[in-house]
GROMACS .gro file of C-alpha atoms in nm:
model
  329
    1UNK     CA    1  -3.903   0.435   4.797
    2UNK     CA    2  -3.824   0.722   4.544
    3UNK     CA    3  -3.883   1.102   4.572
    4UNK     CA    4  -4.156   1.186   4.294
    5UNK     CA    5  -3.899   1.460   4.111
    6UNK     CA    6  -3.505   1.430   4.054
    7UNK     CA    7  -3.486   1.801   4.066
    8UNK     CA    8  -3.705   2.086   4.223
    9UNK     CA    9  -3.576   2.451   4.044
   10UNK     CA   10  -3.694   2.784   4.232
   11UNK     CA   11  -3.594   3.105   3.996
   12UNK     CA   12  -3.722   3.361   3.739
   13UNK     CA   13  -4.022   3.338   3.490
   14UNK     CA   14  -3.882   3.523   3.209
   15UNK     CA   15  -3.928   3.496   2.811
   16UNK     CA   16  -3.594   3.507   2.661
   17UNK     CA   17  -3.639   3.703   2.327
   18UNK     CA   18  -3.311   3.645   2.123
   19UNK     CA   19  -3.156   3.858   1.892
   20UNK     CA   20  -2.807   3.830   1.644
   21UNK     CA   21  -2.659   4.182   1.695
   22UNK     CA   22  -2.368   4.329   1.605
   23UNK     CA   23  -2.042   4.522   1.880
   24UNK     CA   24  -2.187   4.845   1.736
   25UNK     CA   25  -2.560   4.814   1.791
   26UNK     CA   26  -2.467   4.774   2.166
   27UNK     CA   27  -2.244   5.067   2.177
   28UNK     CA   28  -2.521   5.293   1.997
   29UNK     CA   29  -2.786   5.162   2.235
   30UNK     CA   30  -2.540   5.212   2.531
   31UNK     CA   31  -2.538   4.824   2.640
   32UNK     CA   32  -2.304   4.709   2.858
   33UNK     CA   33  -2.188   4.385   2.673
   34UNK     CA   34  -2.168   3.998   2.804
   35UNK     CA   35  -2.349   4.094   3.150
   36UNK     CA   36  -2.744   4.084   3.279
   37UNK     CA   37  -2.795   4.455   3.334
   38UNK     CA   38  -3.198   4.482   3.533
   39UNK     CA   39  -3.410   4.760   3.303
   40UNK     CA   40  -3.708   4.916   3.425
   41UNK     CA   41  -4.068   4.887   3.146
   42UNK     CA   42  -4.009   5.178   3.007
   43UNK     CA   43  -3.644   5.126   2.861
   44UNK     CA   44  -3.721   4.755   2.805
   45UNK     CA   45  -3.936   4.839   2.556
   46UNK     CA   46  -3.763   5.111   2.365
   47UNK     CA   47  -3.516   4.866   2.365
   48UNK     CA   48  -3.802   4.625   2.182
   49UNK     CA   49  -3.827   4.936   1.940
   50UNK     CA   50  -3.488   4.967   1.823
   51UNK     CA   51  -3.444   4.597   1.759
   52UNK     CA   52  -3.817   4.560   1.623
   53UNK     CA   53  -3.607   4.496   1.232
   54UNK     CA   54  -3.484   4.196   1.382
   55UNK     CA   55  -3.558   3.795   1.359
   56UNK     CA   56  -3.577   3.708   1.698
   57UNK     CA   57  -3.633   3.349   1.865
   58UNK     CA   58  -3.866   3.330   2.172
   59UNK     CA   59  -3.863   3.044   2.427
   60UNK     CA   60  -3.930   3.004   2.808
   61UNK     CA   61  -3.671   3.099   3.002
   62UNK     CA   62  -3.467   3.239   3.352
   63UNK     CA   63  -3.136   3.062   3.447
   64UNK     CA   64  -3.300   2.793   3.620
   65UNK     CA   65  -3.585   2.732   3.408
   66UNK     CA   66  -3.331   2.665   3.145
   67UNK     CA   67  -3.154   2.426   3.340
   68UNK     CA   68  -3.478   2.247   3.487
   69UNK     CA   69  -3.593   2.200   3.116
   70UNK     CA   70  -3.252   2.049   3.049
   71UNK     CA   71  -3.288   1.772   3.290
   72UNK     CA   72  -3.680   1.716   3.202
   73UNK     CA   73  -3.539   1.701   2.850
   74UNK     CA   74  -3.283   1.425   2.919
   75UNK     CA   75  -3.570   1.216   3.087
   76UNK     CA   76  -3.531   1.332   3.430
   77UNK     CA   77  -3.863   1.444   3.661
   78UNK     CA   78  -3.894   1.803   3.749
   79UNK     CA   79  -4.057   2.060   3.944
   80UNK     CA   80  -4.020   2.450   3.899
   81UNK     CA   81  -4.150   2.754   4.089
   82UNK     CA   82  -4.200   3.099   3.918
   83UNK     CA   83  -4.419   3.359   3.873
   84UNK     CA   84  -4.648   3.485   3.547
   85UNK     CA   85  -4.832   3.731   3.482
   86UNK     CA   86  -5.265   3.645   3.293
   87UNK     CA   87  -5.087   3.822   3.029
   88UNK     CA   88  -4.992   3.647   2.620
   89UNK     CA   89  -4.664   3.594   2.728
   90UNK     CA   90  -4.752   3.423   3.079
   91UNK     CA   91  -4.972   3.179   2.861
   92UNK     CA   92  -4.711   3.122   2.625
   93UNK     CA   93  -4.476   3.013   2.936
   94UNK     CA   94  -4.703   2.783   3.096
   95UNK     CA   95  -4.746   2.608   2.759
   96UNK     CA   96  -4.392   2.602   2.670
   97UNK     CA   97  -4.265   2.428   3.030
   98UNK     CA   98  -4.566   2.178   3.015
   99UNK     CA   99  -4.457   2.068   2.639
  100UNK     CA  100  -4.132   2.014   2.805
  101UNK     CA  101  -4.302   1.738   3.069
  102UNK     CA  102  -4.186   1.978   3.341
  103UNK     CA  103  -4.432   1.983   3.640
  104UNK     CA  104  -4.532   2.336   3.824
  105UNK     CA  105  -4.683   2.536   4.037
  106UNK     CA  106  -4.846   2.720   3.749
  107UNK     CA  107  -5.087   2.490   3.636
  108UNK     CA  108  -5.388   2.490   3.715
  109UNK     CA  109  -5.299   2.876   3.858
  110UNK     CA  110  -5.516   3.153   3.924
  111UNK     CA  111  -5.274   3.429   3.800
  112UNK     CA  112  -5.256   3.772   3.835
  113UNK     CA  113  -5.265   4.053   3.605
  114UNK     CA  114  -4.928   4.231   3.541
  115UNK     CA  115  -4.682   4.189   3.311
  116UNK     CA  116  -4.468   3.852   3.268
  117UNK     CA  117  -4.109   3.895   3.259
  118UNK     CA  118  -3.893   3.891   2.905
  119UNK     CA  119  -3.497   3.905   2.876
  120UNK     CA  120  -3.390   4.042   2.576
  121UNK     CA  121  -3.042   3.844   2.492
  122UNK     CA  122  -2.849   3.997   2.253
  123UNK     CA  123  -2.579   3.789   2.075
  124UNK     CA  124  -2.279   3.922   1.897
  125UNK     CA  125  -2.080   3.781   1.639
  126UNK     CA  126  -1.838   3.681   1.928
  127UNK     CA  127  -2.071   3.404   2.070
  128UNK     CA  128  -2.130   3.644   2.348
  129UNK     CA  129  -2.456   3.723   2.523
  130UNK     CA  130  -2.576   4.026   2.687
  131UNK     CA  131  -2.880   4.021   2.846
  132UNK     CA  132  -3.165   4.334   2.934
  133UNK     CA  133  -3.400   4.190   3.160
  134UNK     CA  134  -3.732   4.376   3.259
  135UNK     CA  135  -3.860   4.115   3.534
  136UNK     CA  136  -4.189   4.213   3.571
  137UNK     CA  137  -4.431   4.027   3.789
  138UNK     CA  138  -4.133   3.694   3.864
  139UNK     CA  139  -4.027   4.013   4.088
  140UNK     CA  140  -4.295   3.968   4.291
  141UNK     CA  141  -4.235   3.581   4.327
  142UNK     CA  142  -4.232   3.492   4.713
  143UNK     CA  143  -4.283   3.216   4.921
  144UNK     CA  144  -4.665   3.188   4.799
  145UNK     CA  145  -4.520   3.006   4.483
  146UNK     CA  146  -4.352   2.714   4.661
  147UNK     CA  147  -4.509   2.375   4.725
  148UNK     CA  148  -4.368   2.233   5.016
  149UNK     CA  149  -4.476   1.887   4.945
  150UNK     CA  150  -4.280   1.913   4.604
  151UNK     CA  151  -4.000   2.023   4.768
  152UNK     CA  152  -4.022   1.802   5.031
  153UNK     CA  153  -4.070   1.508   4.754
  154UNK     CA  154  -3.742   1.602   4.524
  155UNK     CA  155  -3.414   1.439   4.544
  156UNK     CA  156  -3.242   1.797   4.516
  157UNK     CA  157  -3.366   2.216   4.537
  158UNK     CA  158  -3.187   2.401   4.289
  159UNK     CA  159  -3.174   2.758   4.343
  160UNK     CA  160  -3.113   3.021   4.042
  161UNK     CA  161  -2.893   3.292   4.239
  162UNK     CA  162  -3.089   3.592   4.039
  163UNK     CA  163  -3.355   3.561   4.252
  164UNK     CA  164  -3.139   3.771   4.481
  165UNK     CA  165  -3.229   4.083   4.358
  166UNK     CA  166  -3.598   4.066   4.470
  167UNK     CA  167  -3.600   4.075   4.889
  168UNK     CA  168  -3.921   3.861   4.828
  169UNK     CA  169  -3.759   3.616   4.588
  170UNK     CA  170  -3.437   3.622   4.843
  171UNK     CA  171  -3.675   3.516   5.116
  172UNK     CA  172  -3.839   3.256   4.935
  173UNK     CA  173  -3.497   3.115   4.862
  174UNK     CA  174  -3.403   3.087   5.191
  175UNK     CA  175  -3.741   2.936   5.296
  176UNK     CA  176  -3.700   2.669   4.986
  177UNK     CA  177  -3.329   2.582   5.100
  178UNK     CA  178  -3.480   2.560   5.498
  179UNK     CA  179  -3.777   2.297   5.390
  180UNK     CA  180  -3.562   2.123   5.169
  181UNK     CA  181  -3.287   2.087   5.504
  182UNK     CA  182  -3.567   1.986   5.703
  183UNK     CA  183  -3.670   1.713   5.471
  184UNK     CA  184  -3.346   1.600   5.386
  185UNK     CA  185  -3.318   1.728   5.004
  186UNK     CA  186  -2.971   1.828   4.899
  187UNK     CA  187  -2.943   2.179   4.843
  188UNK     CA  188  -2.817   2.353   4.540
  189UNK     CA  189  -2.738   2.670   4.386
  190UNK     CA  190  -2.617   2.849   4.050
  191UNK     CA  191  -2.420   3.213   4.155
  192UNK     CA  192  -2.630   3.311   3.782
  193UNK     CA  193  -2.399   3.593   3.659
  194UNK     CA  194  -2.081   3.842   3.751
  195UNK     CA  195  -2.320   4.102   3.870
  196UNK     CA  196  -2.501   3.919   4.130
  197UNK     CA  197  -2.191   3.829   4.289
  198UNK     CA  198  -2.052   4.179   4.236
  199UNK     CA  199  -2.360   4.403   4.391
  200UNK     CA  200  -2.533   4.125   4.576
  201UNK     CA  201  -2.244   3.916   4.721
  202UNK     CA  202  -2.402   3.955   5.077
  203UNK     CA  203  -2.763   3.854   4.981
  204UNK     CA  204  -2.651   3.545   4.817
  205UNK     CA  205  -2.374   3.465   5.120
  206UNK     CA  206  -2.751   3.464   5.314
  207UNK     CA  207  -2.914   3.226   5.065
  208UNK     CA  208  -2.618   2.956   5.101
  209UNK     CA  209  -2.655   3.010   5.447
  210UNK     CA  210  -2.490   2.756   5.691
  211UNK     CA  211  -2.337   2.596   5.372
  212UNK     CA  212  -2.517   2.415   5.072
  213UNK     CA  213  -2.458   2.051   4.917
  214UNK     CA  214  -2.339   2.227   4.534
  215UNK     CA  215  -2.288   2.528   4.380
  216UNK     CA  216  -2.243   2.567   4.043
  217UNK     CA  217  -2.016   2.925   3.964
  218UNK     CA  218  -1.821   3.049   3.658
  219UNK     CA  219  -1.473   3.145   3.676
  220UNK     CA  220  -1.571   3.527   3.689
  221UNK     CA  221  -1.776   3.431   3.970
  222UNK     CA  222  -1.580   3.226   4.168
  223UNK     CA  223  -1.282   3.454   4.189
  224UNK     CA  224  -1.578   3.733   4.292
  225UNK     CA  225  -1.714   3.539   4.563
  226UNK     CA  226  -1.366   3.484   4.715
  227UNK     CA  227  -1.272   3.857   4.604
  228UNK     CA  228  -0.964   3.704   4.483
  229UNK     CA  229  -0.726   3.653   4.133
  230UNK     CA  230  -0.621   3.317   4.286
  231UNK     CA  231  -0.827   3.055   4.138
  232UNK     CA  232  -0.683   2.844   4.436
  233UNK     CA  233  -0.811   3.119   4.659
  234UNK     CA  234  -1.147   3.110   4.494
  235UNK     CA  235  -1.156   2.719   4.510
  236UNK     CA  236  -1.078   2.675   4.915
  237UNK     CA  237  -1.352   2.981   4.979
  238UNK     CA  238  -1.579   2.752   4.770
  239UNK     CA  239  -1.488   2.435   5.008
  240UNK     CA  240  -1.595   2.673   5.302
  241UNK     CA  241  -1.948   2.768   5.133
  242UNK     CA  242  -2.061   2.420   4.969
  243UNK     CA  243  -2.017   2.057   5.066
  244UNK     CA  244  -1.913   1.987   4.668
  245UNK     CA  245  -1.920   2.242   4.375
  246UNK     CA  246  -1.839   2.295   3.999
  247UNK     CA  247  -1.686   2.596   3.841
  248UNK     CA  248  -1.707   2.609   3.462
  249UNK     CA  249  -1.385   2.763   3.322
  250UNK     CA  250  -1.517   2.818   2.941
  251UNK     CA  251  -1.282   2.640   2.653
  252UNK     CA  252  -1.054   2.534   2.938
  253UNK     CA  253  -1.345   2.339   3.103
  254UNK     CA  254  -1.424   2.275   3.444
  255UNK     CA  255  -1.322   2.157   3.742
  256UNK     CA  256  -1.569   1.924   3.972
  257UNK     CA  257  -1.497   1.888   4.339
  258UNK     CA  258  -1.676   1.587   4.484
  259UNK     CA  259  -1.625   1.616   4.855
  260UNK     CA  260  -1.271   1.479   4.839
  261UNK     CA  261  -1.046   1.563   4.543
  262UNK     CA  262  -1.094   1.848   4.246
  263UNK     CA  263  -1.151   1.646   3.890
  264UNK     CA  264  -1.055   1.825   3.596
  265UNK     CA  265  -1.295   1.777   3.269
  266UNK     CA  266  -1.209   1.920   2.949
  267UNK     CA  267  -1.409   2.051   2.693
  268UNK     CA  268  -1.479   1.963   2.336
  269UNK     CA  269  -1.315   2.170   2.118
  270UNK     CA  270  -1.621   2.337   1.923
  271UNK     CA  271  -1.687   2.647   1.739
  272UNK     CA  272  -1.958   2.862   1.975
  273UNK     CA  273  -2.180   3.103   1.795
  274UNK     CA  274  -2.381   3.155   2.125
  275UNK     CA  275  -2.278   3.145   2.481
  276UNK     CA  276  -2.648   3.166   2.611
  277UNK     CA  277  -2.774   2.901   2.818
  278UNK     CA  278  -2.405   2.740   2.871
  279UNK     CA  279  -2.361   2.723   3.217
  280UNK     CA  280  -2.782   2.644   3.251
  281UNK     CA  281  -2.691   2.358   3.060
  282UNK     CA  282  -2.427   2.244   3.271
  283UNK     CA  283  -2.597   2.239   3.567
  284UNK     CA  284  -2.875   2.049   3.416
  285UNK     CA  285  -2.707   1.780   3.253
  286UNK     CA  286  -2.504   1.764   3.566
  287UNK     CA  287  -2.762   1.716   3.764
  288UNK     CA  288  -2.937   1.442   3.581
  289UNK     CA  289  -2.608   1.272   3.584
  290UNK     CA  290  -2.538   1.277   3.896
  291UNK     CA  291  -2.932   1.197   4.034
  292UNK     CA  292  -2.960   0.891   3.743
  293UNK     CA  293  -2.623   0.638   3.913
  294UNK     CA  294  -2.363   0.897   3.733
  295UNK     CA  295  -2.018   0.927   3.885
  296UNK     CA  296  -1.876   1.290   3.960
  297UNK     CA  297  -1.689   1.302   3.722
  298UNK     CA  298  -1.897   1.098   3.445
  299UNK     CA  299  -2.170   1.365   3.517
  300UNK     CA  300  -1.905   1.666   3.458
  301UNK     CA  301  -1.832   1.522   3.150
  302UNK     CA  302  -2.194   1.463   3.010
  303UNK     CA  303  -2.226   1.798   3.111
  304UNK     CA  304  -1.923   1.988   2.972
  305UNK     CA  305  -2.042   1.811   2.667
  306UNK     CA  306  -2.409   1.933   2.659
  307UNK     CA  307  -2.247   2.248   2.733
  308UNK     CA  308  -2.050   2.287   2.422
  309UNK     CA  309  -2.312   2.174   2.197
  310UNK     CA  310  -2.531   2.425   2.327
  311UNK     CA  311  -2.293   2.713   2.253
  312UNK     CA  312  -2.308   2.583   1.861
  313UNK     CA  313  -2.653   2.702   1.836
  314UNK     CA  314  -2.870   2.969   1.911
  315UNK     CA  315  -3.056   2.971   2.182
  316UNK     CA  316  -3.041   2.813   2.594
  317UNK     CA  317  -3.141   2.473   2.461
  318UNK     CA  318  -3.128   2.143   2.217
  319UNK     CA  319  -3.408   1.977   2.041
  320UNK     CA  320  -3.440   1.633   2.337
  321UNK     CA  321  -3.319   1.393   2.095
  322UNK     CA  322  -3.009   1.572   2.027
  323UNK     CA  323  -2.917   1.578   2.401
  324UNK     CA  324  -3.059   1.237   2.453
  325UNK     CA  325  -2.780   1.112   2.185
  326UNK     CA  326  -2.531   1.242   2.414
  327UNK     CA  327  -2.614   0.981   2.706
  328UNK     CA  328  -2.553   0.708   2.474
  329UNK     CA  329  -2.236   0.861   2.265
   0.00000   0.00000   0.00000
């Protein structure tokens, strides 16, 4: 008998907010450009002041939301974890994962006053994003947001590697990752950004633990985890930390290792206009691949190929029936 959901996601609540910016509205609001940099209220919203002139593009968001939706979007069944605030945006969350047939522990949800998360993501002409997150209340997320019996009920845990930087959301993690063990749910995890592997390499060396099923890095943070140039470096530290793993290499690609041998999977030649959402979109399509009878490598290449059609529009996502075409291209 089948597990109820393909894909359980634990990670941040946030609404991303996204602007078009240009290299010298970052320098003159002193943002440090293509990384997540944490802001307290305060700046967050004179941030929101100085870009107030601005169209912007709201949708419901956090690494792993982004990559949950993905799957949920190409007809797979999903579960995610998070934490709003009974705030305008925490409504406008809820709403938003529900219209994307994505099951969670906030329905139905007694929440709490505070503030709900938002990431500003700024995108220069470049294709680059920079993101200023102010995380609000999905700071507070713990180990009273998982459901066990999801968990416990999903083919796979995936694990958004931001939520090291909260020592309750790094604890509910590890608890996720230990239920899903004990229940015999493959374990996953995105390393999220160059940052968390940068000033939280330890905390997220105590998420993977004894070792995970898949990780899903960048380049950037690949050769960060294994403190290394060597991309073969980074690969066999990789080997040592995850049963099987992708690392996502940009216009050069990726490479997939399956257990056994590294598979190399190009990438579509495309012209990006926004990087955000890329490697969320990876792991997504990835994942439904390889939970819907998808080889290794036939899932890398579904998913290198969501992942450059993402990066040709704004925003983390595609309308379903766009990425739906893609199973059948």
């Amino acid at each position: 008998m089948g597990r109820k959901y393909d894909v359980y996601g634990v990670g941040n609540a946030l609404v991303d907010i996204e602007y078009e910016v240009s290299p010298e509205l970052l320098e003159k609001l002193n943002i440090d450009k293509g990384v997540m940099t944490l802001l307290d209220e305060d700046s967050q919203n004179l941030m929101l002041e100085n870009l107030k002139h601005l169209h912007c593009h709201k949708s419901c968001g956090g690494s792993a939301a982004n990559t949950i939706v993905a799957i949920s979007q190409l007809g797979g069944k999903t579960f995610y974890s998070c934490k709003v605030a009974n705030d305008e945006f925490g409504e406008f969350y809820i709403q938003d994962l529900l219209n994307c047939q994505v099951d969670t522990n906030l329905k139905n949800a007694d929440l709490q006053s505070g503030i709900t998360g938002k990431c500003l993501v700024l995108v220069t002409p470049d294709a680059d994003r920079t993101m200023n997150t102010f995380l609000g209340i999905t700071g507070e997320f713990s180990s009273q947001e998982l459901v066990p019996e999801a968990i416990a009920d999903s083919e796979y845990l995936y694990i958004e590697g931001y939520l090291v930087t909260s020592p309750t959301g790094k604890a509910a993690a590890i608890q996720a990752r230990d239920i899903a063990k004990n229940a015999g749910v493959k374990t996953t995890m995105s390393l999220s950004d160059y940052n968390m592997v940068k000033f939280f390499k330890d905390g997220l060396l105590d998420i993977i633990g004894p070792g995970l099923d898949f990780i899903f890095a960048n380049e950037s943070e690949a050769l960060g985890l294994a403190e290394t140039e060597d991309f073969q470096v980074a690969v066999d530290k990789l080997k040592i930390l995850s049963q099987k793993f992708a690392i996502t290499r940009g216009p050069k690609g990726s490479v997939v290792f399956d257990g056994e041998k590294l598979i190399e999977i190009s990438a579509p030649q495309v012209h990006a206009v926004d990087t955000v959402g890329a490697g969320d979109m990876y792991a997504g399509a990835f994942l439904y691949g390889i939970t819907h009878g998808m080889s290794y490598e036939a899932a890398g290449k579904l998913a290198s190929t969501a992942a450059s059609q993402v990066v040709t529009t704004y925003g983390p996502r595609l309308k379903s029936e766009d990425l739906k075409a893609l199973l059948t291209a």
